[in-house]
CSV table of C-alpha atoms and ligand atoms in Angstrom, one decimal:
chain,number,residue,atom,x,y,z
A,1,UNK,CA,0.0,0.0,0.0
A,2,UNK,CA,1.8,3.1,-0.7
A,3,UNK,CA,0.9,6.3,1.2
A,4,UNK,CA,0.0,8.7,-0.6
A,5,UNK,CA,-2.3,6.7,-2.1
A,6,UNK,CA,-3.7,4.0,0.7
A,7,UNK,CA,-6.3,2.2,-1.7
A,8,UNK,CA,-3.6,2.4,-5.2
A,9,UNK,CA,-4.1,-1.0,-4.9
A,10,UNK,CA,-7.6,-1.6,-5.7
A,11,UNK,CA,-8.1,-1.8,-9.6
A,12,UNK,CA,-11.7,-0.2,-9.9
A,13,UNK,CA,-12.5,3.2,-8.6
A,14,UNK,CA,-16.2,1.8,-7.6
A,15,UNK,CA,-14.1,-0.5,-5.1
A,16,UNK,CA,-12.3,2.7,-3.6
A,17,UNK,CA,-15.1,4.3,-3.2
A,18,UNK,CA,-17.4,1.2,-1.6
A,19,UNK,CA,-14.1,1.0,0.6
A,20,UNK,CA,-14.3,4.5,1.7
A,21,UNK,CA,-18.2,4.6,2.2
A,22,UNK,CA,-17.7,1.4,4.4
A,23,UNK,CA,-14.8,2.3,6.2
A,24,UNK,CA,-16.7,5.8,7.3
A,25,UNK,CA,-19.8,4.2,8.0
A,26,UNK,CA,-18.1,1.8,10.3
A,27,UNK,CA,-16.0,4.3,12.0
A,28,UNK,CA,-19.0,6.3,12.8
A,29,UNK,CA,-20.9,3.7,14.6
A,30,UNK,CA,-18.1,2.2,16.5
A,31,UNK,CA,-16.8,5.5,17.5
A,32,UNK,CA,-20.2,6.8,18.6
A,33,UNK,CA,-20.9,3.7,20.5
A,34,UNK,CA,-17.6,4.2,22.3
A,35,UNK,CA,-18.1,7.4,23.0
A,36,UNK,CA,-21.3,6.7,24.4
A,37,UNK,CA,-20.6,3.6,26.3
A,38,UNK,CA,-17.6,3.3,27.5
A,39,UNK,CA,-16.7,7.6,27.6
A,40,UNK,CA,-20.4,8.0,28.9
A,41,UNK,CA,-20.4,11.1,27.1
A,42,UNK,CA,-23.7,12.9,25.9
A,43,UNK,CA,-25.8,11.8,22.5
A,44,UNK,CA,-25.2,14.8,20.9
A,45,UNK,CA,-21.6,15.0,21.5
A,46,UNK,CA,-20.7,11.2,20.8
A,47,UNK,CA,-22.1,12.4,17.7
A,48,UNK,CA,-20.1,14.8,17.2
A,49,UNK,CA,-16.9,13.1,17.7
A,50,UNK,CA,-18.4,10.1,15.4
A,51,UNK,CA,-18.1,12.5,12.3
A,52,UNK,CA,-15.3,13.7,13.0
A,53,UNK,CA,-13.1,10.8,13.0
A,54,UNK,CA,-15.4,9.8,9.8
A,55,UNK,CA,-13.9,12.8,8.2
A,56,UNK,CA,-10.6,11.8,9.3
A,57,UNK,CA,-11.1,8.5,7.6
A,58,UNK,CA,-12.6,9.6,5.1
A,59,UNK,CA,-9.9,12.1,4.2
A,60,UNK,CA,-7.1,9.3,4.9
A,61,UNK,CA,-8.5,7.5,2.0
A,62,UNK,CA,-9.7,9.6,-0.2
A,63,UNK,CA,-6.4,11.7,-0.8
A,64,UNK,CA,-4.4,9.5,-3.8
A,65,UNK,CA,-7.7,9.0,-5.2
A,66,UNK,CA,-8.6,12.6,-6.0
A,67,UNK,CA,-4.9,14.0,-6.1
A,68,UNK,CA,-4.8,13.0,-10.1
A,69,UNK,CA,-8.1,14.8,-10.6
A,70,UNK,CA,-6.4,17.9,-9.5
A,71,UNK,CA,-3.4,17.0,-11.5
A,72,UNK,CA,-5.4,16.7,-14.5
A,73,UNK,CA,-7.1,19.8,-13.7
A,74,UNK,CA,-4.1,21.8,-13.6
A,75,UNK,CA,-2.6,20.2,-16.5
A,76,UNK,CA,-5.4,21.3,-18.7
A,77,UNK,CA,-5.0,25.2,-17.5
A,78,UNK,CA,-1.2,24.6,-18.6
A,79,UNK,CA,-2.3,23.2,-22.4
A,80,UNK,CA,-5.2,25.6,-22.4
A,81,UNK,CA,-2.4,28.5,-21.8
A,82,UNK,CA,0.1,27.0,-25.3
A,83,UNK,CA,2.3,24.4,-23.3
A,84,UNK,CA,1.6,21.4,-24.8
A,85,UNK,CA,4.0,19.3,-23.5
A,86,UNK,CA,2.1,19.3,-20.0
A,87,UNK,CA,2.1,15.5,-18.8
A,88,UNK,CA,-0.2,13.6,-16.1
A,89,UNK,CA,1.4,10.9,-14.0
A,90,UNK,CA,-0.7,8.0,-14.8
A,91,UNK,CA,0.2,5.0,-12.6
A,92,UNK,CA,-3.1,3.6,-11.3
A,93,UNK,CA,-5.0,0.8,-13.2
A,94,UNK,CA,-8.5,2.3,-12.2
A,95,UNK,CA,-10.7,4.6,-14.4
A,96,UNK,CA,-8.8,7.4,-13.1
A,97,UNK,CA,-5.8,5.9,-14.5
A,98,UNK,CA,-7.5,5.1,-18.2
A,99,UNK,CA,-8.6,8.9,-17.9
A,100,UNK,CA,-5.0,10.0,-17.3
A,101,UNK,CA,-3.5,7.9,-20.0
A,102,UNK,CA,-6.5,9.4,-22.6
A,103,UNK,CA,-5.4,12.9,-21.1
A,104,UNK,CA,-1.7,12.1,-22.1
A,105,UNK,CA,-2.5,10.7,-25.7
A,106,UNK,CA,-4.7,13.9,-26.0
A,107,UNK,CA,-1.7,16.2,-25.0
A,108,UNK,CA,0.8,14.6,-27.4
A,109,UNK,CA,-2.2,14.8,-30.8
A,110,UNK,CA,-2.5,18.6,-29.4
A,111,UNK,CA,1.3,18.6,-29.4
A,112,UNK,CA,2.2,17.2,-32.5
A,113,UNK,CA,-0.5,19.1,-34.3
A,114,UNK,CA,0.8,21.9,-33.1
A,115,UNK,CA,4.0,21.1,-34.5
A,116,UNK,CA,2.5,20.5,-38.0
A,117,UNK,CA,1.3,24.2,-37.8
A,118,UNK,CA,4.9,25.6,-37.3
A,119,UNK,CA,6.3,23.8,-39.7
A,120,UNK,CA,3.7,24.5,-41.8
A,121,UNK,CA,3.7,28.1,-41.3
A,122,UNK,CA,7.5,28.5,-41.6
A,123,UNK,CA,7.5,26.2,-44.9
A,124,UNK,CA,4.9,28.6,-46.2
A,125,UNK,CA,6.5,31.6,-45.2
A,126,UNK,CA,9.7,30.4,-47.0
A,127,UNK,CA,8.3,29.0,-50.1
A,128,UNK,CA,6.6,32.7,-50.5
A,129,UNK,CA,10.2,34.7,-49.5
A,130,UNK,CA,12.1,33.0,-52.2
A,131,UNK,CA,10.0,34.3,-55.4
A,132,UNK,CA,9.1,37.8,-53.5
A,133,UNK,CA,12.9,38.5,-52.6
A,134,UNK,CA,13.6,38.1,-56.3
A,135,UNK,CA,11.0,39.9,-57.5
A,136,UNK,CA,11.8,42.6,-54.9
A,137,UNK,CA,15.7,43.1,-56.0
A,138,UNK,CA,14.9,43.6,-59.7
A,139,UNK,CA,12.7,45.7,-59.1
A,140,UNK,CA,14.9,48.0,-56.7
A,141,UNK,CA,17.6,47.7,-59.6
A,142,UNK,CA,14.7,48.9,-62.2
A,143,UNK,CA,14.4,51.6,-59.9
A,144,UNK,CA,17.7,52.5,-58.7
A,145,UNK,CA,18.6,52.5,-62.7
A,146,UNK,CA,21.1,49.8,-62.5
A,147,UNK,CA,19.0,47.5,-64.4
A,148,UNK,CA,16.4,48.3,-67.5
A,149,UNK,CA,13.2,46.4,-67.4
A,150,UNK,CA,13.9,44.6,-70.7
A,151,UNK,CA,12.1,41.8,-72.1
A,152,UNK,CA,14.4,39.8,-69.9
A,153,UNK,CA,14.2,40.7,-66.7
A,154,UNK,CA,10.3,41.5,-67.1
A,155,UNK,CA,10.3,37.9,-68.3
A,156,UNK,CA,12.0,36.6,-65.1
A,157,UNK,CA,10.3,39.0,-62.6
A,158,UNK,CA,6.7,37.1,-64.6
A,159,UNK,CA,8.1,34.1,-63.6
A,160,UNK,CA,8.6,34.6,-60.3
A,161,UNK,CA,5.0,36.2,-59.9
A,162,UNK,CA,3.9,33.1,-61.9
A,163,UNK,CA,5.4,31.0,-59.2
A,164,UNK,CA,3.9,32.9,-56.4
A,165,UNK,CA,0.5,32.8,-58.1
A,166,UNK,CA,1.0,28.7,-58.4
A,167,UNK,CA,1.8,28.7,-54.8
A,168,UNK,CA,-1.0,30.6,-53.2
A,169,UNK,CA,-3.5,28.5,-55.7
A,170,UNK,CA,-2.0,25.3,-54.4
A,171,UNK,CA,-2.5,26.4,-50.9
A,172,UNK,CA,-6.0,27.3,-50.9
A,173,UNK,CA,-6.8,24.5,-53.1
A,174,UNK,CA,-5.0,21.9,-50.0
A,175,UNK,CA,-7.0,23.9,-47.7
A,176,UNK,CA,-9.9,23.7,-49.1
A,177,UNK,CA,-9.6,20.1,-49.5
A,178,UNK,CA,-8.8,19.6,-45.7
A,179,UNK,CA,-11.4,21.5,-44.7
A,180,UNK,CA,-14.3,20.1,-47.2
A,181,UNK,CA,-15.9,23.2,-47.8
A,182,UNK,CA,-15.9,22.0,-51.8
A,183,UNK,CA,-17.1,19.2,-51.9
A,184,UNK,CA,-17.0,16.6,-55.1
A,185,UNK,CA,-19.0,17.1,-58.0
A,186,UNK,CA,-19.2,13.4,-58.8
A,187,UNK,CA,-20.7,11.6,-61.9
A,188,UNK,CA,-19.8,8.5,-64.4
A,189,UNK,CA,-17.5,9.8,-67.1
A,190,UNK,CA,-15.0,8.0,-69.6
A,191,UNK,CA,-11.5,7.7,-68.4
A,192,UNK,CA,-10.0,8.9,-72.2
A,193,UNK,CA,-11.0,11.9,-72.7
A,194,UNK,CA,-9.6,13.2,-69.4
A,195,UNK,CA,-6.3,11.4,-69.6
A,196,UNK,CA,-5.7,12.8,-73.2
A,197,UNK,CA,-6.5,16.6,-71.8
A,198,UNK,CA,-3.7,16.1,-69.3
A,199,UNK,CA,-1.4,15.0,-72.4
A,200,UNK,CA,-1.9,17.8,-74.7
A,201,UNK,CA,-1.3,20.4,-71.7
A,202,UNK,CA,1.6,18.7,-70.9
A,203,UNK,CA,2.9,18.6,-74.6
A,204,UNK,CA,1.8,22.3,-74.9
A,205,UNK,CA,4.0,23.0,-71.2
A,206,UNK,CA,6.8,21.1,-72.6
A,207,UNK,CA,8.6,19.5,-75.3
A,208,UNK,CA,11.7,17.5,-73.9
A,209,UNK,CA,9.5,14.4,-73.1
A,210,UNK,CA,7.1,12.0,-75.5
A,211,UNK,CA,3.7,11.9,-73.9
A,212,UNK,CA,1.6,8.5,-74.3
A,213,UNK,CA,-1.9,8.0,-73.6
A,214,UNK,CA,-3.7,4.0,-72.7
A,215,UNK,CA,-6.9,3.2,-72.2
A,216,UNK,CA,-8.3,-0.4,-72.1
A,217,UNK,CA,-11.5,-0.8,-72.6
A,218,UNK,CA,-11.4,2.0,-74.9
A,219,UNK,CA,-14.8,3.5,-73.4
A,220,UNK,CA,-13.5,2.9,-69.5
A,221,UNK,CA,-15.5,5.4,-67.2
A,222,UNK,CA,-15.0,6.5,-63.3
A,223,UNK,CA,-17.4,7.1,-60.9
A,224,UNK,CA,-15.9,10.4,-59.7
A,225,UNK,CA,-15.2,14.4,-60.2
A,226,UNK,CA,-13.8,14.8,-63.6
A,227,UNK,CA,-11.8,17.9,-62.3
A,228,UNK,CA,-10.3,17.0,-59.8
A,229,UNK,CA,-9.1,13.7,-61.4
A,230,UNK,CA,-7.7,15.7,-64.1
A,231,UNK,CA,-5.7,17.6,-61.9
A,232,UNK,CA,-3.9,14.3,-59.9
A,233,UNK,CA,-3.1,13.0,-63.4
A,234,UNK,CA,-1.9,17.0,-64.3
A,235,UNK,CA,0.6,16.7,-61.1
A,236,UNK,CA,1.8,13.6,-61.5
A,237,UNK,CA,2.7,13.9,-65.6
A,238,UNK,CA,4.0,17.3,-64.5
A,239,UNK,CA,6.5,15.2,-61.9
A,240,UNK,CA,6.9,12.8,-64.3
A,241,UNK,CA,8.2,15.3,-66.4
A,242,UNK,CA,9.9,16.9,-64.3
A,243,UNK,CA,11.7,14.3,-62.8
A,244,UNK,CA,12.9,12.5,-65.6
A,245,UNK,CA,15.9,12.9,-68.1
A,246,UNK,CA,14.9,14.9,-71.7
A,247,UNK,CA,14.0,12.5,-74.0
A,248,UNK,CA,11.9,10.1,-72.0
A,249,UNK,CA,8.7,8.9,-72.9
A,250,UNK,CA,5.8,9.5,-70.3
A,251,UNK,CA,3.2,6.9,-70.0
A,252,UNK,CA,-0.5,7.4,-69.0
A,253,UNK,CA,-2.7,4.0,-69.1
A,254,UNK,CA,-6.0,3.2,-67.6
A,255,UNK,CA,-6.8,0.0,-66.8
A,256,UNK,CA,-9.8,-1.9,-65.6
A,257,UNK,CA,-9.4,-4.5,-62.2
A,258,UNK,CA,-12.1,-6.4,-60.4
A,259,UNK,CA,-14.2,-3.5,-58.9
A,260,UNK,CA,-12.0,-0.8,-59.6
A,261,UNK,CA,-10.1,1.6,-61.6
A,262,UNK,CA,-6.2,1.9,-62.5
A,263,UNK,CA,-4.3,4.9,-63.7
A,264,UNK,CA,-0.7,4.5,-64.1
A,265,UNK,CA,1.9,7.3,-65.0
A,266,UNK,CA,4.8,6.1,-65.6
A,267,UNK,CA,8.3,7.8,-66.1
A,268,UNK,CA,11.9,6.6,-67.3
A,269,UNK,CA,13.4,8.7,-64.5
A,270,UNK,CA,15.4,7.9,-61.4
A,271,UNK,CA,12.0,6.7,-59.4
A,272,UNK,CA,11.2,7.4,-55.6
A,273,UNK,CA,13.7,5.7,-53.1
A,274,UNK,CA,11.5,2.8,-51.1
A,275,UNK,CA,12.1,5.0,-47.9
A,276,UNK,CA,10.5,7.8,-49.7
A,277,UNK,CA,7.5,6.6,-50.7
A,278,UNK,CA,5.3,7.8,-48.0
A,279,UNK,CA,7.3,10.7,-46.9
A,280,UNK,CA,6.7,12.4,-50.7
A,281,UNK,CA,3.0,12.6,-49.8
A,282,UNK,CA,3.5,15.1,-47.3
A,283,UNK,CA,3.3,18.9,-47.5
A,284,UNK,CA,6.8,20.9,-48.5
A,285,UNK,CA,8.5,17.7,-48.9
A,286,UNK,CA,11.2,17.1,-51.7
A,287,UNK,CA,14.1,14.9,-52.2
A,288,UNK,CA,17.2,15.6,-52.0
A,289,UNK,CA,17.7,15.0,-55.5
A,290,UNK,CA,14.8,17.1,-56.2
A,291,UNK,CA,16.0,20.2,-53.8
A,292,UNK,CA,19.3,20.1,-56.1
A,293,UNK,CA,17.9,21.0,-59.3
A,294,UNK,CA,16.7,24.2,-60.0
A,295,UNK,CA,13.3,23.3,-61.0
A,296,UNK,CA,10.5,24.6,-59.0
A,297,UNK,CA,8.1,22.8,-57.3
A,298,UNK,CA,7.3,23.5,-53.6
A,299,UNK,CA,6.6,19.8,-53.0
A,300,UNK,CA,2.6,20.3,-52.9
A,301,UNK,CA,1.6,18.6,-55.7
A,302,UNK,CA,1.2,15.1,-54.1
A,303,UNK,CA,0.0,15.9,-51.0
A,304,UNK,CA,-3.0,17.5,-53.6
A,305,UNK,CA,-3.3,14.6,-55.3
A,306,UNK,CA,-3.5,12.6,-52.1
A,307,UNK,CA,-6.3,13.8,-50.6
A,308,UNK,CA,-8.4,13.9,-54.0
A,309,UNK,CA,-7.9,10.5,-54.5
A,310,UNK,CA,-8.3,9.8,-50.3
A,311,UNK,CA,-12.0,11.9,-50.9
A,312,UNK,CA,-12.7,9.3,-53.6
A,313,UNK,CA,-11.8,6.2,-51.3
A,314,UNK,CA,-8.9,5.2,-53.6
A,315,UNK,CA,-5.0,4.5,-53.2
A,316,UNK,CA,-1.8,6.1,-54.7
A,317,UNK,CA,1.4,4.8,-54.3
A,318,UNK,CA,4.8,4.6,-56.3
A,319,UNK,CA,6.2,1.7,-57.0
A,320,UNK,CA,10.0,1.2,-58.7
A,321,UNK,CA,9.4,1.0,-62.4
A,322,UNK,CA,11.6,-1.7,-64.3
A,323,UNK,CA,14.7,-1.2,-65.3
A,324,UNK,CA,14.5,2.2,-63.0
A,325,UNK,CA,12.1,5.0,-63.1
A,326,UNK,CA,9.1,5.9,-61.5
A,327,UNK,CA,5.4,4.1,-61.5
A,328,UNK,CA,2.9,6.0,-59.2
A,329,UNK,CA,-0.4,4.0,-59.3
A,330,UNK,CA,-3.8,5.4,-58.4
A,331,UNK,CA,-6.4,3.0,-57.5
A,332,UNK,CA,-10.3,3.7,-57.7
A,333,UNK,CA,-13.5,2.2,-56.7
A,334,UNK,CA,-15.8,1.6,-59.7
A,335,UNK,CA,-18.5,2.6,-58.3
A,336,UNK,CA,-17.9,5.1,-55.1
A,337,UNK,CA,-20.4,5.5,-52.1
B,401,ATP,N1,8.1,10.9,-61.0
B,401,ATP,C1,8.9,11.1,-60.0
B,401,ATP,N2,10.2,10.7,-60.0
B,401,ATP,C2,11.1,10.9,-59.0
B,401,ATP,N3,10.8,11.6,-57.9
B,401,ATP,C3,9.5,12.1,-57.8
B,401,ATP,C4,8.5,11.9,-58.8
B,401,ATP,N4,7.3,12.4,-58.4
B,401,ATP,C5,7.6,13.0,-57.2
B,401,ATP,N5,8.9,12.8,-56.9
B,401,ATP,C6,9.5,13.3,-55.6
B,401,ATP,O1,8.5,13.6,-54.7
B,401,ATP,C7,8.6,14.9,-54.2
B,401,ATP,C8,7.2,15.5,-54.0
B,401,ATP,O2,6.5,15.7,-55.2
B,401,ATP,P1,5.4,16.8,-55.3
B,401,ATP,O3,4.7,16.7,-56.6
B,401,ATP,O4,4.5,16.8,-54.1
B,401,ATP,O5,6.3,18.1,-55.2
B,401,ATP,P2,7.1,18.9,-56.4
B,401,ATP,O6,6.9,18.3,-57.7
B,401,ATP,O7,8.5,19.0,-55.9
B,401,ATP,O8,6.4,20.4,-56.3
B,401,ATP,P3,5.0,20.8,-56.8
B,401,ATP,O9,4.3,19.6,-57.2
B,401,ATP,O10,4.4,21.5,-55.6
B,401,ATP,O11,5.2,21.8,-57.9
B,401,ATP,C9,9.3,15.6,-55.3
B,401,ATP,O12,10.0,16.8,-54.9
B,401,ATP,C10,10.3,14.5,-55.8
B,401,ATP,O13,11.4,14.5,-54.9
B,402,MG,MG1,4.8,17.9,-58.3
């Protein structure tokens, strides 16, 4: 029995409680009869002294038992206030107990949500000083009259406002996702059509890579929102693209398996490492190898295209493409809801 906590060892806090009624109950009677008969002391007085040893008792027991209600209470001032990192001690096996290990679990989701917010918030705020800092300097030269706004640097500053523009669209359009406020405009439409949209804007973005479009059956449909389809296979040609040497051929195919849907996009490039492939799903996140180049690309464009295809209960994953490049797979129901 430890003492700050004389009834720790009981498992339920029903027991403790039945312990502590009994206990005071008992203590009552046997101290008023003592008082009465063997003190001789008045009624009214052996009453008295018959409460309070119950309260004695009663506050004997009763103190390891409440002492983690405080705890909690306290505890949830200090996360209420911003300190998320607040802990419970939670060492009995009672409900108490289960209530202080919820209260922990709580804490860290509070804690590592909170976490998600700063990062996202100082990934944002980078992603957006890079283009503006640009922008900013040729302008002050254009001004100063150390530069001349020539098609050039006009073309430049444009793409660095182009950039910013892509940016703030891809943001909203993650928020809104997260947040459902659009929700999707579903109906049955054929697969072909969209995949071959997604090709010509690609060829008409680009020219260093061949862009091939699948379909079997030929008259395939999805059960799904035709814009917002079009724009995971958009991002993942555009990586595809992106990411693979000039000269490559892009693939697009649709296939048809048991009760669902396949589109594949595959690439010639140097693939997604195996340790990568759930990490590239997140917000801001590039390679390495992708950080080194120079091409754009705040590392949005799955995360998008993850959360469409999550809102249509399908999969995406990469898998290695043979002899090396990169296969990302999305999986749809047939027939959603
Ligand atoms: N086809 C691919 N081949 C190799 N690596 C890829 C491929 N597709 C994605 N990746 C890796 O996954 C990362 C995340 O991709 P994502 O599309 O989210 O971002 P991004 O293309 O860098 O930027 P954004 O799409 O926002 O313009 C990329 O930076 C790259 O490292
Ligand atoms: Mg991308």
């Amino acid at each position: 029995m430890n003492r700050a906590n004389p009834l720790g060892a009981l498992p339920t806090l029903k027991l403790r409680l039945a312990v502590i009624i009994v206990a005071a109950v008992g203590v009552t009677v046997a101290s008023f009869y003592a008082a009465l008969k063997l003190l001789n002391v008045w009624p009214a007085f052996a009453g008295v002294v018959a409460g309070g040893v119950a309260l004695a008792v009663v506050w004997v027991l009763s103190r390891g038992t409440l002492e983690p209600l405080r705890a909690m209470a306290s505890a949830s001032e200090a996360i209420a206030r911003g300190e998320f990192e607040t802990r419970v001690v939670a060492n009995s096996r009672d409900e108490i107990g289960r209530l202080a290990e919820s209260f922990n679990s709580m804490a860290e989701e509070l804690a590592q949500t909170d976490r998600v917010r700063r990062d996202l918030v100082a990934n944002v705020s980078h992603e957006l000083r890079t283009p503006l800092t640009a922008l900013q300097a040729k302008l002050e030269n254009i001004a100063d009259g150390i530069e001349i706004a020539d098609a050039e640097t006009v073309a430049t500053m444009l793409a660095q406002t182009e950039r910013l523009g892509r940016l703030v669209r891809q943001l909203l359009d993650l928020s809104r996702l997260e947040a459902g406020t659009v929700p999707l405009d579903r109906r049955e439409f054929e697969v072909q059509p969209m995949l071959e949209l997604a090709a010509r804007e690609s060829r008409l973005a680009q020219s260093s890579n061949a862009i091939e479009v699948s379909v079997e059956p030929s008259d395939l449909t999805i059960d799904g929102d035709p814009e917002r389809l079009h724009q995971v296979v958009a991002n993942l040609v555009e990586n595809a693209v992106r990411y693979s040497p000039a000269g490559g051929t892009v693939e697009i195919a649709a296939r048809h398996a048991d009760a669902a849907v396949t589109i594949t996009v595959i690439d010639s490039g140097p693939g997604i490492a195996i340790e990568e492939t759930q990490r590239v799903f997140e917000r801001f996140y590039r390679s390495d190898a992708a950080r080194s180049t120079q091409q754009g690309g705040a590392g949005l464009g799955l995360a998008i295209a993850r959360w469409i295809v999550d809102l249509h209960g399908g999969e995406i994953r990469p898998e290695a493409s043979e002899p090396h490049g990169c296969r990302m797979v999305v999986t749809l129901p047939s027939k959603v809801g």
